CSV table of C-alpha atoms in Angstrom, one decimal:
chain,number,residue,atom,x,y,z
A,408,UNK,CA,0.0,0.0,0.0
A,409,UNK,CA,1.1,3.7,-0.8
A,410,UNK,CA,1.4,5.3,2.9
A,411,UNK,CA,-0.2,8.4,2.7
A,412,UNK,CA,0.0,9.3,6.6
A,413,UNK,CA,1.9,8.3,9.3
A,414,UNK,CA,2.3,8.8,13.4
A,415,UNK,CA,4.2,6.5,14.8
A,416,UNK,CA,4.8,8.7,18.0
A,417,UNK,CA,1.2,9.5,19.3
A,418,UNK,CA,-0.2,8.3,22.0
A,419,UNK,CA,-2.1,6.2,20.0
A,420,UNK,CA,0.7,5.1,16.8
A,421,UNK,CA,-0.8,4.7,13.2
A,422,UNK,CA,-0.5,4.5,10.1
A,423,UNK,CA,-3.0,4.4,6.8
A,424,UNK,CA,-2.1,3.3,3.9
A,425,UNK,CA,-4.2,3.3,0.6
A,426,UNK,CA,-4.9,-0.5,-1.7
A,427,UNK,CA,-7.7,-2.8,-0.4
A,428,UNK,CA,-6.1,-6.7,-0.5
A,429,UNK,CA,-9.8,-7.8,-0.6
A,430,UNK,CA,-10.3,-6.1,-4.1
A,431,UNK,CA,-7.4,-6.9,-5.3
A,432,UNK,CA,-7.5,-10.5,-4.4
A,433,UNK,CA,-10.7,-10.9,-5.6
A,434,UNK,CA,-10.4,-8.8,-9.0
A,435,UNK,CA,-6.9,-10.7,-10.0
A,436,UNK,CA,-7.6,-14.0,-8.6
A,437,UNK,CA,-3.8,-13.7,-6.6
A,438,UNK,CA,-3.1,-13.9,-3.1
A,439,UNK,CA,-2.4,-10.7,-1.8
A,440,UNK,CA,-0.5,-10.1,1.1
A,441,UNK,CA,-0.6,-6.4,3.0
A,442,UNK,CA,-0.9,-4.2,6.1
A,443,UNK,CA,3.1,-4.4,6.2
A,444,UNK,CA,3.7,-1.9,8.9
A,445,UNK,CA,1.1,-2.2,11.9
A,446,UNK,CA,2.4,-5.5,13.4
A,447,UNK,CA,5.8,-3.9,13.9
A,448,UNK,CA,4.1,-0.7,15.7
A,449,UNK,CA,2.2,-3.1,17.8
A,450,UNK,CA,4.8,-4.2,18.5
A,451,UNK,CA,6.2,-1.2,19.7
A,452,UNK,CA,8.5,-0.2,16.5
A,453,UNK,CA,8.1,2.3,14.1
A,454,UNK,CA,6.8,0.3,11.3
A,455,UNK,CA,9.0,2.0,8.8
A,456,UNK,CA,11.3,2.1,7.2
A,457,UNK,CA,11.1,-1.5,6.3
A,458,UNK,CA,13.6,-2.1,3.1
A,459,UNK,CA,16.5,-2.0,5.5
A,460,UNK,CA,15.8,-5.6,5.9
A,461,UNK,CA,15.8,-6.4,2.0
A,462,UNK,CA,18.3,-4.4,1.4
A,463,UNK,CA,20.6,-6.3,3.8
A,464,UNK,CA,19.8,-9.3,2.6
A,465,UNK,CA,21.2,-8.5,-1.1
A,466,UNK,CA,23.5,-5.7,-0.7
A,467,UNK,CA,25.6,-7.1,1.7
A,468,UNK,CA,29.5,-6.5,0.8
A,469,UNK,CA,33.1,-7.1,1.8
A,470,UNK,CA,33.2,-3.8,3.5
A,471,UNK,CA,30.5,-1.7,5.4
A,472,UNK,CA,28.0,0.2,2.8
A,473,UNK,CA,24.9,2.2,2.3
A,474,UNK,CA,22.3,1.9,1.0
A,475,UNK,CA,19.9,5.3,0.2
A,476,UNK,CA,16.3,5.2,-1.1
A,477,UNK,CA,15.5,8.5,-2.2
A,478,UNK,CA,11.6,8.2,-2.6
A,479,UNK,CA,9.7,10.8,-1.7
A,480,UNK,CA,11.0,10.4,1.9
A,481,UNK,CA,14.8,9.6,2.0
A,482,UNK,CA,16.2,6.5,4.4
A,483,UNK,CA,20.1,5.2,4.7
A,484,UNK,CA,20.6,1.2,5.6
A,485,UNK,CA,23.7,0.8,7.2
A,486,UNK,CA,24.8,-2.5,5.8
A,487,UNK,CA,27.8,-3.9,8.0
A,488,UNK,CA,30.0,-6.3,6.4
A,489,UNK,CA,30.0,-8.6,9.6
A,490,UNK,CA,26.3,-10.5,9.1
A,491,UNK,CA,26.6,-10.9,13.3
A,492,UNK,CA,26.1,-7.0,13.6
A,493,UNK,CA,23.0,-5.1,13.6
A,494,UNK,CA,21.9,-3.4,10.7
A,495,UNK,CA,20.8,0.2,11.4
A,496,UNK,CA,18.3,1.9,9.2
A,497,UNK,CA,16.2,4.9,9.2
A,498,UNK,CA,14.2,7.8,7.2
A,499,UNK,CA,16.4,11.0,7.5
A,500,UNK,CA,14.3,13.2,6.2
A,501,UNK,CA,12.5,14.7,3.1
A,502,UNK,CA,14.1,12.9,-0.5
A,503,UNK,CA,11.9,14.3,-3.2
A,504,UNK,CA,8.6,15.6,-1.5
A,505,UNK,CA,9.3,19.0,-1.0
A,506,UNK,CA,11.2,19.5,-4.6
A,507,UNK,CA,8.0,18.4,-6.2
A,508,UNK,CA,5.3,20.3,-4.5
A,509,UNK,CA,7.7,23.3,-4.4
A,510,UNK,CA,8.3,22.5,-9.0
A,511,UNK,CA,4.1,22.0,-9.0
A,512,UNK,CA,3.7,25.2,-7.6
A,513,UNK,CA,6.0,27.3,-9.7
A,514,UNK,CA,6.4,25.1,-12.6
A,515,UNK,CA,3.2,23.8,-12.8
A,516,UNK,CA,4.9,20.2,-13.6
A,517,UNK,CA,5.2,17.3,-11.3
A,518,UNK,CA,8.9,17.0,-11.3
A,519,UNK,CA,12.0,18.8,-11.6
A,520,UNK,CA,13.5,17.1,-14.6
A,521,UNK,CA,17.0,16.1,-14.0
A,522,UNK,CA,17.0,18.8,-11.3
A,523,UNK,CA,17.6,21.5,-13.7
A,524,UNK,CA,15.4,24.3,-12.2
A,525,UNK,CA,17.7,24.0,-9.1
A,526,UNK,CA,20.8,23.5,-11.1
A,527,UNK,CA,20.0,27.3,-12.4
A,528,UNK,CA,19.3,29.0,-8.8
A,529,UNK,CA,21.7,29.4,-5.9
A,530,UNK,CA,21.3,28.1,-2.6
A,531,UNK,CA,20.4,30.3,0.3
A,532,UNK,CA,22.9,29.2,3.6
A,533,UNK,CA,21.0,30.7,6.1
A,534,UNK,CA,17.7,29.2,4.8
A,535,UNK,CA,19.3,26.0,4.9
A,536,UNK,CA,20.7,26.1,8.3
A,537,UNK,CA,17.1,27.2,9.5
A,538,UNK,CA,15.7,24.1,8.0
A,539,UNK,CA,18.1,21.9,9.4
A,540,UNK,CA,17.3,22.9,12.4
A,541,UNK,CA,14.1,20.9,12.6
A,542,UNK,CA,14.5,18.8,15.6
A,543,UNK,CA,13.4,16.0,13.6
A,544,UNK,CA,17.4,16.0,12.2
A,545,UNK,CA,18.9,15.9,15.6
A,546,UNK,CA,16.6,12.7,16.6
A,547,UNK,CA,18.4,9.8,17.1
A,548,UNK,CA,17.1,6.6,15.6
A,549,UNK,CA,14.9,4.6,15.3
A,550,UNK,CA,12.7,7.5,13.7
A,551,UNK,CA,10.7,7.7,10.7
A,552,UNK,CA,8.5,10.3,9.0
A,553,UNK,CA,6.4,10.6,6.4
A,554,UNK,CA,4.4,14.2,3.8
A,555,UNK,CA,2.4,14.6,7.0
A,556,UNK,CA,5.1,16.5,8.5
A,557,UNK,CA,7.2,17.2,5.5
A,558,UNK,CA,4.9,19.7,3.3
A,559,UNK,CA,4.0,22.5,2.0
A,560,UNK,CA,2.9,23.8,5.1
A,561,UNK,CA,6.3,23.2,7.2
A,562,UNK,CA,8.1,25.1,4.0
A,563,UNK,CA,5.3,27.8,3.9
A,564,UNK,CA,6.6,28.0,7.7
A,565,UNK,CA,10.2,27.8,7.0
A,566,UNK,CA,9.8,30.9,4.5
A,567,UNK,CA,7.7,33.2,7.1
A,568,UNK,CA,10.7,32.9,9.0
A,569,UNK,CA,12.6,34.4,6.2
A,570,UNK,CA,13.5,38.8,6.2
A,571,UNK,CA,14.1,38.4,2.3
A,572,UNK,CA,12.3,37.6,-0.3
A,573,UNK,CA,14.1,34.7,-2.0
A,574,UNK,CA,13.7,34.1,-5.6
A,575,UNK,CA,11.6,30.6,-6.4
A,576,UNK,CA,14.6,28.8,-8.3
A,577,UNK,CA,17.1,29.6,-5.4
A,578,UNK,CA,14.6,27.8,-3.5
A,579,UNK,CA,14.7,24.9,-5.5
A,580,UNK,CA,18.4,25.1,-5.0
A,581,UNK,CA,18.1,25.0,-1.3
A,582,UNK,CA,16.0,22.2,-1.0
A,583,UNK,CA,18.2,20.0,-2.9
A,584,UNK,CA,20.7,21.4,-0.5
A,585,UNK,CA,18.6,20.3,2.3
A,586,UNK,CA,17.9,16.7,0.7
A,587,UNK,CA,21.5,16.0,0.0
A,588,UNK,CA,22.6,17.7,3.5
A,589,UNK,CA,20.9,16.0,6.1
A,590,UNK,CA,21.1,13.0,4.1
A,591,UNK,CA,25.1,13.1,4.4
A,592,UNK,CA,24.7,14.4,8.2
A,593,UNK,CA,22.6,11.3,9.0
A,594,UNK,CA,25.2,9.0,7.0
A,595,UNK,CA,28.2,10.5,9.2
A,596,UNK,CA,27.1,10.3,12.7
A,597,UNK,CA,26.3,6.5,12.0
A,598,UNK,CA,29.1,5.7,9.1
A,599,UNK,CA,31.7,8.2,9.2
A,600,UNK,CA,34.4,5.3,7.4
A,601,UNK,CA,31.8,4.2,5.6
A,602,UNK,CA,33.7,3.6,1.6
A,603,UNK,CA,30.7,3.3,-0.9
A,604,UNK,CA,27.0,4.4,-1.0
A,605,UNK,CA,23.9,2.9,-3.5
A,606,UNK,CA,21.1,4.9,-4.2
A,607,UNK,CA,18.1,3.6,-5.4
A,608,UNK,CA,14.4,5.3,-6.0
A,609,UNK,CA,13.3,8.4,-8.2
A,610,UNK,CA,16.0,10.4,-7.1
A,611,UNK,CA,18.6,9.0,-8.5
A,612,UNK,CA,17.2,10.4,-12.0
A,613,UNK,CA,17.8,13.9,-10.2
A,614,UNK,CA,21.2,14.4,-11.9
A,615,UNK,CA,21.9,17.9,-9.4
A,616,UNK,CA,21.0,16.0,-6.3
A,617,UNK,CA,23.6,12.7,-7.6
A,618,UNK,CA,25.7,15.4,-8.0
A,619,UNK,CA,25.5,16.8,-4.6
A,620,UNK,CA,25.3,13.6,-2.7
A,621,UNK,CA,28.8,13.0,-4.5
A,622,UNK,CA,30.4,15.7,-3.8
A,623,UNK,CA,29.1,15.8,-0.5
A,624,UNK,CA,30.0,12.3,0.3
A,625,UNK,CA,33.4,12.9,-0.9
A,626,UNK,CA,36.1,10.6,-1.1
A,627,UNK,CA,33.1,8.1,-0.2
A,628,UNK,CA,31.9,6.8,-3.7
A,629,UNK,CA,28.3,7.7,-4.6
A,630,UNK,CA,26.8,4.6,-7.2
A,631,UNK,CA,23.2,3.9,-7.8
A,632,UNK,CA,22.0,0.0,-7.5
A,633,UNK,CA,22.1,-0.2,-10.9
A,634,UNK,CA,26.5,-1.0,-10.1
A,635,UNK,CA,25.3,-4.2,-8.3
A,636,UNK,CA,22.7,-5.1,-10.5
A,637,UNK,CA,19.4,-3.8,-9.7
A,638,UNK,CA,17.4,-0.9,-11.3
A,639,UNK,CA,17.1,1.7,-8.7
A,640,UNK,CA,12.8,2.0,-10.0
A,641,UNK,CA,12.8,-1.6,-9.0
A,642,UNK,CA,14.1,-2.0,-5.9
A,643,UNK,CA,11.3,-1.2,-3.5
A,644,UNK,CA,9.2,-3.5,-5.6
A,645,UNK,CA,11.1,-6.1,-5.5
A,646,UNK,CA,11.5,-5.6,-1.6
A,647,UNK,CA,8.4,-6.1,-1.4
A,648,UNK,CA,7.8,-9.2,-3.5
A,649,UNK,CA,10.1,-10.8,-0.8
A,650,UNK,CA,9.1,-9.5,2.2
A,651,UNK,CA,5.7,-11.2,0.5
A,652,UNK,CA,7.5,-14.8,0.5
A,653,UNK,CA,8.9,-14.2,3.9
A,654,UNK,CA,5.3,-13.7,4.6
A,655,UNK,CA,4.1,-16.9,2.9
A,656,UNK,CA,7.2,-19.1,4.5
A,657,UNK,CA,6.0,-17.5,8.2
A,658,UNK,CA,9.3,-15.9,8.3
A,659,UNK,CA,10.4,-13.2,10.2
A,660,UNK,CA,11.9,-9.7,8.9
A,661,UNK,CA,15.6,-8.8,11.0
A,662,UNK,CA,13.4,-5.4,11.7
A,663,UNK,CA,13.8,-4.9,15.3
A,664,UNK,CA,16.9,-3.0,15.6
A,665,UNK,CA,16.2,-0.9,12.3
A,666,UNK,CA,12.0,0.3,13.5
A,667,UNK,CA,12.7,-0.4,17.5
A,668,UNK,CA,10.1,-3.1,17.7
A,669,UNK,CA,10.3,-5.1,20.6
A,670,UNK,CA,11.4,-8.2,18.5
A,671,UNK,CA,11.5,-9.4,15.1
A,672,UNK,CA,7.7,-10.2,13.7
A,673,UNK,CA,6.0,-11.7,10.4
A,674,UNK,CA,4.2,-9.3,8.9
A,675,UNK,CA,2.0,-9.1,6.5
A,676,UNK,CA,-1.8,-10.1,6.2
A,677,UNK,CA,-2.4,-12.9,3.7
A,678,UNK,CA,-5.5,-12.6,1.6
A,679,UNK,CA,-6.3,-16.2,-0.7
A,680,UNK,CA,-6.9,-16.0,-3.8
């Protein structure tokens, strides 16, 4: 299901996502599993992000790595080369969220292409710094978020805040900034030897914000999945088409020390064809 709100830290944690299993099993004649998330917050864990545990189960390498889904939210799996350590994995922040509204308001179009618009304007610093000085950066993990929090309110907010008027492209330009910043921020307190870095998701296609996370990352290599032999569009999906056999074996997901949950859980509801 496509989450489309998410509060994992209310009194009362929850999370709705959109896709009815009992339409689709009955339209397509396939058994459908869903409802990934709210076993793992019963559990007392965040219920996202829940790749981490896909991710280290095929990205895996000789020496620590990272793997970065830039989606509309972005999250980092820290993958550590030793299979007997803890993989650590959590959403850092807006990916591609904001940079869309912000290009559908001004552009009228749904995306930036290639991140050109911001590749023409100029980041503002002190906008920046003000963003990135949402508590939501300074949280340790577990922690995950979700376009309830990160919209076009908050920016709207983050602007007000603003004693200049700041042209629309220079905002695109700070908003990759932000992307790409507390992305790297996030990657150092965790990894800070950490050699290599996949990217998978939409963002990948943003050439200025692979540009940015390079040199950012700097003399850490920068690669989408594509280098280890999946399509970054894919990934997700194909995440999920596992965590589905995991599902259909009983088999638990290695979640608990990614979302907080009090120990690792099948999830997944299982709807016959």
């Amino acid at each position: 299901g496509q989450t489309i709100f998410h509060q994992p830290h209310k009194p009362y944690p929850n999370t709705w996502q959109l896709g009815d299993p009992n339409l689709i099993a009955e339209r397509t004649g396939v058994t459908t599993i869903a409802d990934w998330r709210r076993r793992d917050m019963a559990a007392g864990g965040q219920g996202a992000p829940l790749t981490p545990a896909f991710h280290a189960h095929v990205f895996r390498q000789s020496t620590d790595s990272i793997v970065v889904n830039l989606g509309g939210i972005a999250n980092i799996t820290l993958i550590p080369s030793d299979s007997t350590q803890p993989v650590i994995g959590f959403d850092t922040g807006p990916a591609n969220t904001l940079l869309d509204n912000w290009t559908q308001r001004h552009q009228s179009k749904s995306y930036d292409d290639e991140g050109q618009w911001a590749a023409s304007g100029e980041a503002n610093q002190r906008l920046l710094q003000q963003m990135l000085a949402d508590p939501f950066f300074a949280q340790a993990p577990p922690k995950s978020t979700g376009r309830e929090y990160w919209n076009m309110v908050w920016l709207d907010q983050q602007l007000a805040r603003q004693s200049s008027q700041l042209s629309p492209t220079d905002i695109q330009a700070t908003l990759i900034e932000l992307t790409t910043h507390s992305i790297i921020e996030a990657i150092e307190k965790v990894a800070p030897q950490v050699e290599q870095i996949f990217i998978c998701g939409g963002g990948v296609h943003n050439v200025r914000m692979m540009e940015r996370l390079s040199m950012l990352a700097a003399p850490c290599t920068v690669k989408s999945t594509s280098s280890v032999g999946f399509d970054p569009d894919f990934v997700e999906a194909i995440a999920f088409a596992w965590f589905a056999q995991q599902t259909l074996a009983g088999h638990t997901l290695a979640l608990s020390s990614i979302t907080g949950a009090r120990g690792n859980r099948v999830l997944g509801a299982i709807y016959p064809a």
